[in-house]
XYZ file of N, CA and C in Angstrom:
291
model
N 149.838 163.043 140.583
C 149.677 161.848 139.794
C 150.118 162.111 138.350
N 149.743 162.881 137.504
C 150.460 163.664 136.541
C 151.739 163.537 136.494
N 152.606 163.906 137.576
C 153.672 164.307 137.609
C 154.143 162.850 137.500
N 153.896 161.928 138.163
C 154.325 160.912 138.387
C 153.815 159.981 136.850
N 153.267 160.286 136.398
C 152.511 159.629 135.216
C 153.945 160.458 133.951
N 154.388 161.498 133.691
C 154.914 161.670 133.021
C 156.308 161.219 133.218
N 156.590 161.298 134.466
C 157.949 160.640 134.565
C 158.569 159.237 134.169
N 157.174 158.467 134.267
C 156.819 157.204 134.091
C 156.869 157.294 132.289
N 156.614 158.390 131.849
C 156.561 158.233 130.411
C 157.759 158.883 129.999
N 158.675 159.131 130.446
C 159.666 159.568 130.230
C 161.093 158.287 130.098
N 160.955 157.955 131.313
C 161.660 156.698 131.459
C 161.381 155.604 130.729
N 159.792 155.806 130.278
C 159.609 154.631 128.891
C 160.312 154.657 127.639
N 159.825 156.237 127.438
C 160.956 156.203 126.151
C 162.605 156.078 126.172
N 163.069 156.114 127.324
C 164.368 156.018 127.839
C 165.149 154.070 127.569
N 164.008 153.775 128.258
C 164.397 152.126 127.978
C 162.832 151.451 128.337
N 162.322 151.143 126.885
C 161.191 150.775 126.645
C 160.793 149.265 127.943
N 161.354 148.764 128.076
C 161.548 147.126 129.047
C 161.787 147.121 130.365
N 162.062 148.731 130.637
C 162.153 148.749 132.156
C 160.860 148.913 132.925
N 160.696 148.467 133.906
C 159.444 147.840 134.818
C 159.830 149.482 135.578
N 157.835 149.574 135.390
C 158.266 151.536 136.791
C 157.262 150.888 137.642
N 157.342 150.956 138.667
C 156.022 150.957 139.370
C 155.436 152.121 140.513
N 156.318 152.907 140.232
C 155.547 154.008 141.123
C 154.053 154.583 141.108
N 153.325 154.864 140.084
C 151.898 155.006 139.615
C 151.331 153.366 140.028
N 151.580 152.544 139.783
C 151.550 151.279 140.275
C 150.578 151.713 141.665
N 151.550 151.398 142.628
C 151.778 151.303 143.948
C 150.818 152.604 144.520
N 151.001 153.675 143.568
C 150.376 154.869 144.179
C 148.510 154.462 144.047
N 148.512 154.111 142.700
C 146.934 153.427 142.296
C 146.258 152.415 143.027
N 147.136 151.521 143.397
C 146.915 150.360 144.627
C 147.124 150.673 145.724
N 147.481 151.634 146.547
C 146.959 152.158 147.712
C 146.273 152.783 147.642
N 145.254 153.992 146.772
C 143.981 154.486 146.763
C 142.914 153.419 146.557
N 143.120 152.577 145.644
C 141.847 151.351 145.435
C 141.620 150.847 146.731
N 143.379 150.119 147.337
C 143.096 149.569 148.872
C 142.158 150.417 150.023
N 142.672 151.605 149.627
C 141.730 152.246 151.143
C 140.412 152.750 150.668
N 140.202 152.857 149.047
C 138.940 152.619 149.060
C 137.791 151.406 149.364
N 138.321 150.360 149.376
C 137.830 148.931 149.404
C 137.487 148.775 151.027
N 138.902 149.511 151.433
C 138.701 149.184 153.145
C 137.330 150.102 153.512
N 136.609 151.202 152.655
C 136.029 152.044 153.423
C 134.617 151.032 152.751
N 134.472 150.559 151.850
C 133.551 149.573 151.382
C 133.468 150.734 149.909
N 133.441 151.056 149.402
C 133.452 151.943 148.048
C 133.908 151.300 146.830
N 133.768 150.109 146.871
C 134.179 148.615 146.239
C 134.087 148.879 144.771
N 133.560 149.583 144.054
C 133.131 150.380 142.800
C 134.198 150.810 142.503
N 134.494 151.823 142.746
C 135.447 153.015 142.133
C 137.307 151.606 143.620
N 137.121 151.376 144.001
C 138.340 150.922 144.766
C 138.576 149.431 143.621
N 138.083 149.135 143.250
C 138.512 148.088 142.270
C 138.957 148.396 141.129
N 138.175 149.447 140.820
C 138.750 150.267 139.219
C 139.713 150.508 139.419
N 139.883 151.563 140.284
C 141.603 151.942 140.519
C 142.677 150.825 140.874
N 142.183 149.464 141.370
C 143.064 148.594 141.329
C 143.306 147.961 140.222
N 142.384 147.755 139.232
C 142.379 147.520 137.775
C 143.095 148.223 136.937
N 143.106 149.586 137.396
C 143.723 150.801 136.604
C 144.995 150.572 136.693
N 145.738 150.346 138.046
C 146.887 150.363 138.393
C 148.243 149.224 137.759
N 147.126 148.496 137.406
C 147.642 147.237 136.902
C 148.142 147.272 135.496
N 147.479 148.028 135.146
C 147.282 147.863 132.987
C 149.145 149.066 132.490
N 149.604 148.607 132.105
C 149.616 147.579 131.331
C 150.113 146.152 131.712
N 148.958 145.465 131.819
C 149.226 143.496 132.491
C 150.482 143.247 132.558
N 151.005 143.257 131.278
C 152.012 142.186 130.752
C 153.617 142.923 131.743
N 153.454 144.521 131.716
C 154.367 145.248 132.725
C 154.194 145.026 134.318
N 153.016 145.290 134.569
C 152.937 145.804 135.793
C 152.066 144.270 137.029
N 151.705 143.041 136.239
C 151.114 142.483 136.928
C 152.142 141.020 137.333
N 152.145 141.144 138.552
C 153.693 140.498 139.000
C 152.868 139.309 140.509
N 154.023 139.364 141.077
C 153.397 138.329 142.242
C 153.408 139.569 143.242
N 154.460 140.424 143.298
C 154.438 141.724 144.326
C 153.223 142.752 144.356
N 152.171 142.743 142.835
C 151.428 143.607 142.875
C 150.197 142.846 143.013
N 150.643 141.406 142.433
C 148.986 140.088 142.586
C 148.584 140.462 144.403
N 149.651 140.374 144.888
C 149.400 140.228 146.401
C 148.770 141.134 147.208
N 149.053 142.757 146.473
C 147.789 143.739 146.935
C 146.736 143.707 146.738
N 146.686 143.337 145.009
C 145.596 143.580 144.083
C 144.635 142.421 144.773
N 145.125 141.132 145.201
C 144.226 140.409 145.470
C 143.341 140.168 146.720
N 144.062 141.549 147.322
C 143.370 141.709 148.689
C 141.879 142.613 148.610
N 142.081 143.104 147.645
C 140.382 144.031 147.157
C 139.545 143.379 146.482
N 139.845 141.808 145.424
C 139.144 141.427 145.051
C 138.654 140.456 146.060
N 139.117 139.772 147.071
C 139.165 139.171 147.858
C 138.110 139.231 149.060
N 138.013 140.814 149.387
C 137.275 141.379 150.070
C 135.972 141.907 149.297
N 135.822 142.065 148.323
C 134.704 142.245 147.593
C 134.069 141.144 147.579
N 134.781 139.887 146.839
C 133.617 139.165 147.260
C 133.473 138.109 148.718
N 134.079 138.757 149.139
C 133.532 137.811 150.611
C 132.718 138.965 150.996
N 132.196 140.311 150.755
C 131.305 140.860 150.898
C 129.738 140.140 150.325
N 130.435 140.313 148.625
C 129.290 139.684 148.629
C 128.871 138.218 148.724
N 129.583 137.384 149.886
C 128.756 136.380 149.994
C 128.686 136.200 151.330
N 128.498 137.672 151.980
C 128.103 137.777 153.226
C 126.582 138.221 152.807
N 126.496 139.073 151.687
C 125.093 139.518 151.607
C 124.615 138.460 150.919
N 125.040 137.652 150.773
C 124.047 136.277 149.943
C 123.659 135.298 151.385
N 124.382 135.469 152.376
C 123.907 134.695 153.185
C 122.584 135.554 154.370
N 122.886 136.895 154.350
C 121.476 137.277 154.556
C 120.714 137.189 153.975
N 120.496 136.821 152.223
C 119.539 136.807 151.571
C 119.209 135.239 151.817
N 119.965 134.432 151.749
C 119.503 133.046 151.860
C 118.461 132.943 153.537
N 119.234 133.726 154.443
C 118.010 134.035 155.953
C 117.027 134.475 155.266
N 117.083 135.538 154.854
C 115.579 136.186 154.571
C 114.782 135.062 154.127
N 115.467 134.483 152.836
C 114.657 133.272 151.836
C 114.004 132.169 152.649
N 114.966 131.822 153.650
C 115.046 131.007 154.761
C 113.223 130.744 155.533
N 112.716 132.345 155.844
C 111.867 132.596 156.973
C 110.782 133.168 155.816
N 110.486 132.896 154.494
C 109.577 133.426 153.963
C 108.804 132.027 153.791
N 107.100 132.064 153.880
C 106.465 131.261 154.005
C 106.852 130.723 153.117
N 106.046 129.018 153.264
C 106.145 128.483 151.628
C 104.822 128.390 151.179
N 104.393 127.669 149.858
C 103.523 127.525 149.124
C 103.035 126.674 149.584
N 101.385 126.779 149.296
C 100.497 125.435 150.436
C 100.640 124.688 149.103
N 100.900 123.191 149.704
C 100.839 122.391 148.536
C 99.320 121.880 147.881
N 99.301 121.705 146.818
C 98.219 121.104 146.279
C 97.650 120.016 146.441
């Protein structure tokens, strides 16, 4: 990653406007298969990570990975909101007054 991180800084100073995306792509497939394992924490960061700098690296080719981890995060969590709404569901209620 290093290696690939300096090359990336090499070619910047070469021609400041050219788009790299190799660190890209490499960062968004570790986030992805972290997300797939549920590790949703550290797999989003690295998809966050992968992205910066925005204005370079955030495109429709990289929206389309990136948006598959946020995507899945929260339809996680509104799978666990709908067990919580069961639970809420089956808890007595208050005797009325």
């Amino acid at each position: 990653m290093r290696k690939l991180e300096k090359q990336e800084e090499d070619l910047a100073i070469d021609d400041p406007e050219r788009k790299v995306f190799h660190l890209c792509i490499v960062n968004l497939v570790i986030g992805t298969l972290y997300c797939a394992k549920g590790n949703f924490q550290f797999g989003v960061s690295r998809v966050i990570k992968s992205l910066e700098p925005y204005h370079k690296r955030l495109g429709w080719e990289t929206w389309t990975y990136a948006k598959r981890c946020f995507l899945a995060l929260i339809e996680g969590m509104v799978g666990d909101g709908d067990c919580m709404a069961a639970k809420l569901a089956y808890l007595p209620s208050r005797p009325s007054k």
